[in-house]
């Protein structure tokens, strides 16, 4: 219907559900195909597309959704896509946006998994990542600047964000920092309103986790027969409880898949995480790779369904609560703290990405040029990523 109207020269109605679904599908298929660089980069690209270019959300709304994704388990960037779809087009938008963001990566990972099983090695992608990574730094930096101007609402949120950055560099647990930041801003911002004065009996300590789930593991036990039901249930569990990055995922997966059941070797697990890192879209598509290696195409598809399905449920349940949080002075303060803590963690990740990406004069130059193009000319991040990839290819072919 929308296509017929366009061919007839009739103006599109921005409130037409079919038009909104088509826009969501096109946008998130593009992002799912071009969004390299991990969650921080994905969120930066979404900020550019849905806030700056299309105006679907205000920056404050985007920050609130970002804060909400950090309070629930699952992959943050995928949950942001699901949130945007829900806000833009209801439950159908929720399903469509999330699926379109995930599916391109799933298709790419399945092809890589097929090649891996057939030939025993991963196709090399270093030539492309060499050029893409410096560009991603500029994209994330631009998003951090834009989001930070809204998230930092005064000295309290500024000091909270700075403290989160410092403690994150020192190795504090990211989930603890998010909740600590939220509680700190919530309590201190309401002390004056309640007439409180004097010292604040607030603990803003951050401890590192004493050990990861993998650190207490013993020797591998006897191999357990592969079960599609067991594989699906395992990834449903992981998708329901996983906070943190793809490296946290590594510890979760090794405990059962390598040590307890013997379905994978350590090398296969590391290769799966690498595939999730160097392909576009969500890092958790490592589950797709593992499922294929363990049980072929059915295993790949069921593992994908298992690890991502909880995110759709969590977003559908939490999204209606966000406006209510904003209407409560206490909950609003908590959300402000979580928002600025999220950006603090994002800044730490950006620094770590920059150390890995800026390896020589060319990559430093590419990052600087991309920064100028992003800040001054506001060039679409998709073109920056494609340009970086082409430069990487050219360096490897002609350098």
XYZ file of N, CA and C in Angstrom, residues 144-377:
702
model
N 29.046 9.729 22.174
C 29.313 10.026 23.581
C 29.161 11.514 23.861
N 29.648 12.344 22.959
C 29.544 13.774 23.147
C 28.076 14.213 23.156
N 27.321 13.746 22.163
C 25.921 14.142 22.079
C 25.089 13.651 23.254
N 25.266 12.383 23.618
C 24.508 11.828 24.737
C 24.960 12.434 26.064
N 26.272 12.694 26.170
C 26.793 13.229 27.422
C 26.254 14.597 27.747
N 26.023 15.440 26.732
C 25.500 16.779 26.987
C 24.098 16.729 27.599
N 23.371 15.652 27.383
C 22.048 15.498 27.981
C 22.093 14.727 29.291
N 22.996 13.766 29.391
C 23.035 12.921 30.591
C 23.644 13.650 31.784
N 24.628 14.525 31.533
C 25.271 15.264 32.621
C 24.427 16.498 32.920
N 23.660 16.426 34.002
C 22.689 17.474 34.332
C 23.169 18.388 35.449
N 24.377 18.196 35.919
C 24.886 19.026 36.986
C 26.122 18.392 37.590
N 26.660 19.024 38.648
C 27.879 18.492 39.270
C 27.743 17.053 39.766
N 26.564 16.701 40.299
C 26.393 15.360 40.853
C 26.531 14.296 39.769
N 25.819 14.463 38.661
C 25.905 13.458 37.590
C 27.282 13.486 36.934
N 27.894 14.678 36.838
C 29.240 14.754 36.258
C 30.241 13.980 37.115
N 30.183 14.177 38.446
C 31.116 13.468 39.328
C 30.828 11.973 39.341
N 29.552 11.606 39.235
C 29.212 10.179 39.189
C 29.783 9.531 37.938
N 29.618 10.188 36.794
C 30.175 9.651 35.558
C 31.680 9.517 35.615
N 32.349 10.544 36.172
C 33.807 10.489 36.285
C 34.249 9.356 37.207
N 33.516 9.170 38.311
C 33.857 8.092 39.245
C 33.678 6.722 38.599
N 32.625 6.576 37.796
C 32.391 5.300 37.112
C 33.520 5.007 36.137
N 33.964 6.026 35.401
C 35.074 5.830 34.463
C 36.318 5.366 35.208
N 36.636 6.058 36.308
C 37.831 5.707 37.073
C 37.740 4.291 37.623
N 36.614 3.959 38.254
C 36.460 2.635 38.863
C 36.402 1.540 37.810
N 35.849 1.861 36.648
C 35.820 0.880 35.566
C 37.231 0.566 35.083
N 38.072 1.600 34.965
C 39.468 1.377 34.588
C 40.200 0.534 35.634
N 39.780 0.662 36.896
C 40.424 -0.093 37.965
C 39.909 -1.523 38.067
N 38.916 -1.873 37.234
C 38.444 -3.252 37.179
C 37.173 -3.529 37.934
N 36.444 -2.494 38.380
C 35.197 -2.728 39.112
C 34.154 -3.375 38.206
N 33.293 -4.162 38.799
C 32.259 -4.856 38.042
C 31.260 -3.865 37.451
N 30.959 -4.004 36.154
C 30.136 -3.021 35.463
C 28.694 -2.992 35.955
N 28.118 -4.146 36.307
C 26.742 -4.165 36.803
C 26.661 -3.448 38.150
N 27.638 -3.702 39.012
C 27.687 -3.026 40.307
C 27.804 -1.515 40.119
N 28.619 -1.074 39.167
C 28.778 0.359 38.926
C 27.477 0.995 38.442
N 26.739 0.306 37.592
C 25.472 0.846 37.111
C 24.495 1.080 38.256
N 24.333 0.077 39.095
C 23.375 0.207 40.188
C 23.876 1.182 41.248
N 25.180 1.182 41.509
C 25.732 2.124 42.481
C 25.544 3.558 42.006
N 25.817 3.807 40.714
C 25.600 5.137 40.164
C 24.146 5.564 40.271
N 23.232 4.644 39.977
C 21.815 4.965 40.077
C 21.389 5.303 41.494
N 21.808 4.496 42.462
C 21.430 4.744 43.851
C 22.068 6.016 44.386
N 23.303 6.293 44.009
C 23.991 7.491 44.483
C 23.248 8.751 44.053
N 22.957 8.855 42.743
C 22.264 10.042 42.247
C 20.852 10.114 42.818
N 20.179 9.003 42.932
C 18.817 8.995 43.471
C 18.785 9.535 44.898
N 19.689 9.051 45.756
C 19.673 9.450 47.153
C 20.137 10.888 47.341
N 21.246 11.248 46.712
C 21.780 12.594 46.919
C 20.893 13.664 46.292
N 20.287 13.381 45.144
C 19.439 14.386 44.499
C 18.148 14.619 45.263
N 17.752 13.659 46.119
C 16.516 13.814 46.890
C 16.768 14.262 48.327
N 18.034 14.322 48.759
C 18.308 14.760 50.135
C 17.832 16.185 50.380
N 18.184 17.085 49.443
C 17.809 18.486 49.618
C 16.304 18.660 49.572
N 15.652 17.921 48.675
C 14.189 18.026 48.572
C 13.515 17.597 49.857
N 14.112 16.645 50.561
C 13.546 16.155 51.816
C 14.034 16.942 53.022
N 14.839 17.977 52.764
C 15.327 18.782 53.865
C 16.526 18.200 54.559
N 17.167 17.199 53.957
C 18.318 16.567 54.589
C 19.557 17.413 54.415
N 20.425 17.361 55.378
C 21.699 18.056 55.282
C 22.740 17.211 55.971
N 23.971 17.631 55.904
C 25.027 16.848 56.534
C 25.504 15.774 55.593
N 26.171 14.826 56.143
C 26.785 13.764 55.347
C 25.761 12.816 54.782
N 26.080 12.255 53.682
C 25.215 11.266 53.050
C 25.745 9.892 53.391
N 24.842 9.083 53.971
C 25.259 7.729 54.353
C 25.041 6.809 53.169
N 25.779 7.145 52.110
C 25.624 6.389 50.878
C 26.921 5.670 50.583
N 26.854 4.414 50.324
C 28.043 3.676 49.912
C 28.132 3.726 48.401
N 29.196 4.358 47.917
C 29.451 4.294 46.480
C 30.784 3.581 46.306
N 30.829 2.407 46.852
C 32.035 1.599 46.689
C 31.852 0.702 45.508
N 32.900 0.330 44.897
C 32.818 -0.597 43.786
C 33.837 -1.670 44.002
N 33.367 -2.915 44.064
C 34.291 -4.028 44.224
C 34.372 -4.814 42.957
N 35.482 -5.366 42.711
C 35.589 -6.271 41.575
C 35.105 -7.648 41.995
N 34.641 -8.377 41.026
C 34.238 -9.742 41.325
C 35.472 -10.573 41.642
N 35.399 -11.356 42.706
C 36.574 -12.118 43.136
C 37.023 -13.099 42.076
N 36.090 -13.603 41.331
C 36.475 -14.549 40.286
C 35.328 -14.739 39.333
N 35.609 -15.212 38.154
C 34.577 -15.461 37.167
C 34.069 -16.880 37.325
N 32.903 -17.174 36.705
C 32.400 -18.536 36.796
C 33.403 -19.574 36.318
N 34.309 -19.153 35.411
C 35.250 -20.138 34.883
C 36.423 -20.391 35.820
N 36.639 -19.467 36.794
C 37.868 -19.573 37.574
C 37.848 -20.718 38.566
N 36.672 -21.189 38.956
C 36.596 -22.227 39.959
C 36.361 -23.606 39.342
N 36.558 -23.695 38.044
C 36.240 -24.940 37.379
C 37.366 -25.948 37.526
N 37.007 -27.158 37.626
C 38.004 -28.209 37.699
C 38.250 -28.806 36.336
N 38.713 -30.011 36.323
C 39.007 -30.672 35.062
C 37.722 -31.023 34.335
N 37.825 -31.177 33.037
C 36.657 -31.493 32.237
C 36.107 -32.857 32.600
N 34.783 -32.933 32.620
C 34.139 -34.195 32.925
C 33.900 -34.987 31.660
N 33.237 -36.122 31.779
C 32.957 -36.934 30.602
C 31.995 -36.214 29.668
N 32.183 -36.437 28.363
C 31.341 -35.782 27.368
C 29.896 -36.221 27.510
N 28.972 -35.262 27.306
C 27.532 -35.515 27.379
C 26.991 -35.474 25.956
N 26.122 -36.414 25.563
C 25.575 -36.387 24.204
C 24.876 -35.066 23.906
N 25.047 -34.580 22.673
C 24.430 -33.320 22.274
C 22.920 -33.501 22.154
N 22.175 -32.568 22.713
C 20.718 -32.573 22.663
C 20.238 -31.214 22.188
N 19.390 -31.174 21.151
C 18.855 -29.900 20.682
C 18.058 -29.202 21.783
N 17.299 -29.983 22.548
C 16.547 -29.395 23.653
C 17.500 -28.817 24.702
N 18.529 -29.570 25.042
C 19.493 -29.092 26.028
C 20.231 -27.852 25.537
N 20.582 -27.831 24.243
C 21.264 -26.676 23.663
C 20.372 -25.436 23.733
N 19.095 -25.593 23.357
C 18.166 -24.457 23.385
C 17.946 -23.964 24.805
N 17.734 -24.896 25.736
C 17.508 -24.511 27.127
C 18.722 -23.801 27.713
N 19.915 -24.259 27.349
C 21.126 -23.629 27.852
C 21.218 -22.175 27.388
N 20.982 -21.927 26.113
C 21.095 -20.554 25.621
C 19.928 -19.683 26.094
N 18.770 -20.270 26.341
C 17.694 -19.512 26.988
C 18.135 -19.044 28.373
N 18.798 -19.921 29.108
C 19.291 -19.557 30.441
C 20.326 -18.449 30.343
N 21.277 -18.582 29.414
C 22.321 -17.569 29.280
C 21.711 -16.220 28.899
N 20.791 -16.219 27.938
C 20.153 -14.973 27.526
C 19.328 -14.329 28.618
N 18.908 -15.122 29.607
C 18.068 -14.615 30.691
C 18.861 -14.054 31.852
N 20.142 -14.391 31.957
C 20.904 -13.973 33.141
C 22.176 -13.206 32.805
N 22.496 -13.043 31.516
C 23.797 -12.475 31.147
C 23.789 -10.954 31.231
N 24.588 -10.405 32.127
C 24.925 -8.992 32.122
C 26.358 -8.864 31.623
N 26.670 -7.749 30.949
C 28.056 -7.494 30.610
C 28.370 -7.754 29.150
N 29.643 -7.847 28.864
C 30.137 -7.888 27.486
C 30.260 -9.314 26.974
N 30.737 -9.394 25.723
C 30.974 -10.705 25.135
C 32.033 -11.494 25.863
N 32.935 -10.796 26.578
C 33.966 -11.499 27.325
C 33.387 -12.160 28.574
N 32.332 -11.551 29.142
C 31.606 -12.212 30.229
C 30.922 -13.462 29.686
N 30.395 -13.358 28.469
C 29.776 -14.510 27.820
C 30.743 -15.680 27.746
N 32.008 -15.389 27.497
C 33.024 -16.440 27.393
C 33.047 -17.318 28.643
N 32.997 -16.683 29.818
C 33.029 -17.439 31.064
C 31.772 -18.287 31.235
N 30.617 -17.724 30.891
C 29.363 -18.465 30.996
C 29.394 -19.715 30.112
N 29.860 -19.544 28.886
C 29.810 -20.651 27.938
C 30.816 -21.742 28.288
N 32.002 -21.349 28.714
C 33.036 -22.345 28.967
C 32.638 -23.297 30.093
N 31.959 -22.768 31.100
C 31.619 -23.585 32.256
C 30.855 -24.845 31.861
N 29.897 -24.707 30.958
C 29.071 -25.859 30.586
C 29.527 -26.511 29.288
N 29.726 -25.705 28.237
C 29.961 -26.278 26.909
C 31.311 -26.969 26.790
N 32.320 -26.460 27.470
C 33.658 -27.045 27.389
C 33.918 -28.003 28.543
N 33.745 -27.496 29.759
C 34.174 -28.269 30.937
C 33.145 -29.318 31.334
N 31.909 -28.927 31.429
C 30.899 -29.836 31.977
C 30.416 -30.865 30.958
N 30.124 -30.408 29.729
C 29.529 -31.305 28.745
C 30.509 -31.780 27.678
N 31.584 -31.045 27.439
C 32.542 -31.437 26.421
C 32.038 -31.301 25.002
N 31.109 -30.378 24.753
C 30.586 -30.188 23.405
C 31.543 -29.390 22.524
N 32.385 -28.559 23.127
C 33.329 -27.738 22.391
C 34.718 -27.867 23.000
N 35.725 -27.557 22.205
C 37.074 -27.391 22.751
C 37.273 -25.915 23.093
N 38.327 -25.630 23.859
C 38.623 -24.233 24.169
C 38.894 -23.430 22.902
N 39.600 -24.043 21.948
C 39.882 -23.315 20.716
C 38.599 -22.983 19.962
N 37.673 -23.937 19.895
C 36.405 -23.675 19.212
C 35.625 -22.554 19.897
N 35.659 -22.512 21.215
C 34.949 -21.469 21.946
C 35.563 -20.096 21.659
N 36.893 -20.011 21.688
C 37.555 -18.746 21.382
C 37.239 -18.309 19.954
N 37.246 -19.261 19.009
C 36.905 -18.932 17.625
C 35.465 -18.411 17.527
N 34.548 -19.003 18.301
C 33.153 -18.549 18.288
C 33.037 -17.109 18.780
N 33.746 -16.775 19.863
C 33.716 -15.406 20.377
C 34.338 -14.451 19.351
N 35.413 -14.890 18.683
C 36.046 -14.051 17.660
C 35.080 -13.753 16.523
N 34.311 -14.754 16.096
C 33.329 -14.550 15.030
C 32.304 -13.505 15.460
N 31.823 -13.609 16.704
C 30.883 -12.614 17.207
C 31.458 -11.215 17.225
N 32.779 -11.107 17.438
C 33.428 -9.801 17.506
C 33.645 -9.191 16.131
N 34.050 -9.995 15.128
C 34.424 -9.354 13.865
C 33.312 -9.355 12.820
N 32.143 -9.904 13.144
C 31.005 -9.781 12.251
C 30.128 -8.619 12.704
N 29.322 -8.037 11.803
C 28.446 -6.934 12.217
C 27.322 -7.430 13.109
N 26.638 -6.499 13.739
C 25.500 -6.865 14.571
C 25.909 -7.365 15.945
N 24.987 -8.027 16.639
C 25.210 -8.400 18.037
C 26.364 -9.395 18.213
N 27.157 -9.159 19.267
C 28.247 -10.077 19.588
C 27.707 -11.462 19.954
N 26.493 -11.518 20.484
C 25.943 -12.794 20.944
C 25.580 -13.741 19.806
N 25.789 -13.326 18.560
C 25.635 -14.295 17.475
C 26.732 -15.360 17.535
N 27.663 -15.214 18.469
C 28.570 -16.337 18.759
C 27.780 -17.590 19.078
N 26.591 -17.427 19.650
C 25.728 -18.577 19.936
C 25.320 -19.289 18.652
N 25.077 -18.540 17.587
C 24.727 -19.132 16.297
C 25.860 -20.030 15.808
N 27.076 -19.516 15.907
C 28.250 -20.262 15.485
C 28.383 -21.551 16.299
N 28.245 -21.436 17.618
C 28.374 -22.607 18.492
C 27.294 -23.631 18.175
N 26.065 -23.166 18.010
C 24.974 -24.090 17.707
C 25.211 -24.857 16.423
N 25.748 -24.167 15.392
C 26.024 -24.847 14.131
C 27.141 -25.870 14.294
N 28.219 -25.479 14.991
C 29.343 -26.399 15.187
C 28.900 -27.647 15.941
N 28.008 -27.462 16.908
C 27.568 -28.571 17.754
C 26.508 -29.426 17.077
N 25.560 -28.786 16.364
C 24.402 -29.542 15.865
C 23.891 -29.047 14.522
N 24.742 -28.487 13.670
C 24.334 -28.109 12.334
C 23.374 -26.933 12.305
N 22.652 -26.794 11.189
C 21.739 -25.664 11.016
C 20.665 -25.616 12.099
N 19.999 -26.754 12.446
C 19.005 -26.680 13.537
C 19.614 -26.158 14.833
N 20.816 -26.618 15.145
C 21.473 -26.150 16.358
C 21.773 -24.658 16.300
N 22.238 -24.174 15.147
C 22.529 -22.753 15.003
C 21.294 -21.897 15.183
N 20.194 -22.303 14.575
C 18.963 -21.526 14.664
C 18.364 -21.575 16.070
N 18.378 -22.741 16.688
C 17.803 -22.857 18.035
C 18.651 -22.126 19.069
N 19.964 -22.184 18.930
C 20.829 -21.444 19.853
C 20.585 -19.942 19.718
N 20.411 -19.472 18.480
C 20.119 -18.058 18.245
C 18.804 -17.665 18.895
N 17.777 -18.471 18.675
C 16.472 -18.199 19.283
C 16.588 -18.172 20.804
N 17.306 -19.129 21.352
C 17.410 -19.217 22.799
C 18.078 -18.004 23.410
N 19.187 -17.536 22.842
C 19.931 -16.457 23.499
C 19.283 -15.087 23.299
N 18.511 -14.908 22.220
C 17.912 -13.596 21.970
C 16.457 -13.481 22.436
N 15.731 -14.580 22.528
C 14.314 -14.497 22.891
C 14.075 -13.781 24.220
N 14.866 -14.039 25.274
C 14.606 -13.323 26.537
C 14.667 -11.813 26.398
N 15.499 -11.286 25.496
C 15.598 -9.835 25.333
C 14.276 -9.227 24.882
N 13.565 -9.907 23.978
C 12.267 -9.410 23.528
C 11.279 -9.366 24.695
N 11.326 -10.385 25.530
C 10.421 -10.438 26.679
C 10.760 -9.340 27.684
N 12.055 -9.174 27.998
C 12.470 -8.170 28.983
C 12.122 -6.758 28.513
N 12.321 -6.477 27.230
C 12.007 -5.146 26.712
C 10.506 -4.898 26.761
N 9.703 -5.878 26.335
C 8.250 -5.715 26.357
C 7.741 -5.463 27.773
N 8.373 -6.104 28.755
C 7.935 -5.945 30.149
C 8.408 -4.628 30.751
N 9.620 -4.181 30.390
C 10.200 -3.007 31.053
C 9.842 -1.687 30.388
N 9.580 -1.693 29.076
C 9.356 -0.434 28.370
C 8.204 0.394 28.942
N 7.048 -0.201 29.272
C 5.961 0.630 29.818
C 6.294 1.276 31.160
N 7.306 0.762 31.854
C 7.638 1.303 33.169
C 8.481 2.573 33.088
N 9.120 2.836 31.939
C 10.059 3.950 31.849
C 9.379 5.299 32.082
N 8.207 5.602 31.463
C 7.554 6.892 31.769
C 7.180 7.022 33.245
N 6.795 5.928 33.877
C 6.459 5.987 35.298
C 7.694 6.299 36.135
N 8.837 5.755 35.720
C 10.068 6.069 36.425
C 10.366 7.560 36.362
N 10.119 8.175 35.220
C 10.392 9.594 35.063
C 9.447 10.457 35.907
N 8.249 9.983 36.179
C 7.302 10.773 36.965
C 7.595 10.719 38.458
N 8.394 9.763 38.880
C 8.766 9.640 40.285
C 10.115 10.312 40.503
N 10.191 11.217 41.499
C 11.449 11.914 41.764
C 12.554 10.931 42.130
N 12.215 9.912 42.905
C 13.226 8.944 43.332
C 13.679 8.084 42.154
N 12.698 7.528 41.425
C 13.053 6.671 40.295
C 13.733 7.462 39.186
N 13.324 8.723 38.988
C 13.947 9.554 37.972
C 15.410 9.812 38.306
N 15.692 10.051 39.593
C 17.082 10.221 40.008
C 17.896 8.967 39.770
N 17.274 7.813 40.053
C 17.970 6.543 39.819
C 18.292 6.376 38.334
N 17.319 6.704 37.476
C 17.535 6.549 36.034
C 18.603 7.525 35.541
N 18.628 8.744 36.092
C 19.685 9.692 35.728
C 21.058 9.123 36.073
N 21.162 8.506 37.248
C 22.437 7.924 37.658
C 22.850 6.765 36.776
N 21.895 5.916 36.424
C 22.191 4.785 35.542
C 22.610 5.281 34.160
N 21.927 6.341 33.666
C 22.270 6.869 32.347
C 23.710 7.357 32.290
N 24.106 8.152 33.294
C 25.460 8.701 33.264
C 26.489 7.608 33.539
N 26.132 6.607 34.360
C 27.042 5.476 34.575
C 27.204 4.664 33.290
N 26.121 4.510 32.537
C 26.198 3.788 31.258
C 27.170 4.464 30.312
N 27.102 5.800 30.258
C 28.014 6.523 29.376
C 29.448 6.445 29.885
N 29.615 6.418 31.221
C 30.959 6.226 31.759
C 31.561 4.905 31.335
N 30.754 3.841 31.398
C 31.227 2.530 30.951
C 31.500 2.538 29.451
N 30.656 3.234 28.704
C 30.847 3.330 27.258
C 32.151 4.056 26.941
N 32.484 5.081 27.738
C 33.741 5.801 27.527
C 34.946 4.894 27.790
N 34.857 4.061 28.817
C 35.942 3.128 29.110
C 36.148 2.146 27.957
N 35.039 1.623 27.441
C 35.117 0.692 26.317
C 35.727 1.389 25.099
N 35.357 2.652 24.884
C 35.896 3.387 23.751
C 37.414 3.523 23.848
N 37.921 3.806 25.034
C 39.364 3.896 25.237
C 40.034 2.562 24.931
N 39.420 1.467 25.403
C 39.995 0.147 25.154
C 39.975 -0.184 23.664
N 38.874 0.178 22.989
C 38.797 -0.042 21.550
C 39.854 0.781 20.817
N 40.052 2.021 21.263
C 41.024 2.889 20.600
C 42.438 2.324 20.718
N 42.784 1.783 21.867
C 44.126 1.206 22.045
C 44.353 0.035 21.083
N 43.276 -0.722 20.818
C 43.411 -1.866 19.918
C 43.341 -1.454 18.453
N 42.662 -0.338 18.160
C 42.411 0.033 16.767
C 43.490 0.943 16.195
N 44.037 1.838 17.012
C 44.987 2.829 16.501
C 46.393 2.280 16.653
N 46.814 1.522 15.659
C 48.056 0.754 15.772
C 49.211 1.356 14.979
N 48.917 2.344 14.121
C 49.986 2.959 13.331
C 49.518 4.335 12.865
N 50.373 5.024 12.102
C 50.050 6.366 11.653
C 48.812 6.429 10.788
N 48.612 5.427 9.927
C 47.455 5.442 9.037
C 46.149 5.341 9.820
N 46.098 4.428 10.778
C 44.863 4.270 11.549
C 44.567 5.504 12.394
N 45.618 6.128 12.948
C 45.412 7.376 13.694
C 44.862 8.454 12.762
N 45.433 8.566 11.575
C 44.944 9.537 10.603
C 43.512 9.276 10.188
N 43.170 8.002 9.971
C 41.793 7.664 9.614
C 40.823 8.052 10.716
N 41.210 7.810 11.969
C 40.345 8.170 13.097
C 40.127 9.677 13.162
N 41.186 10.444 12.929
C 41.067 11.904 12.973
C 40.166 12.412 11.843
N 40.374 11.898 10.632
C 39.537 12.323 9.502
C 38.079 11.942 9.747
N 37.836 10.725 10.236
C 36.470 10.289 10.517
C 35.830 11.149 11.598
N 36.634 11.576 12.579
C 36.103 12.440 13.639
C 35.647 13.772 13.061
N 36.459 14.360 12.184
C 36.084 15.622 11.553
C 34.819 15.451 10.717
N 34.771 14.384 9.928
C 33.597 14.144 9.086
C 32.346 13.916 9.921
N 32.507 13.252 11.070
C 31.367 12.953 11.927
C 30.875 14.188 12.671
N 31.808 14.968 13.238
C 31.414 16.127 14.044
C 31.050 17.340 13.190
N 31.861 17.620 12.179
C 31.669 18.853 11.426
C 30.677 18.692 10.278
N 30.822 17.623 9.512
C 29.969 17.429 8.343
C 28.779 16.523 8.629
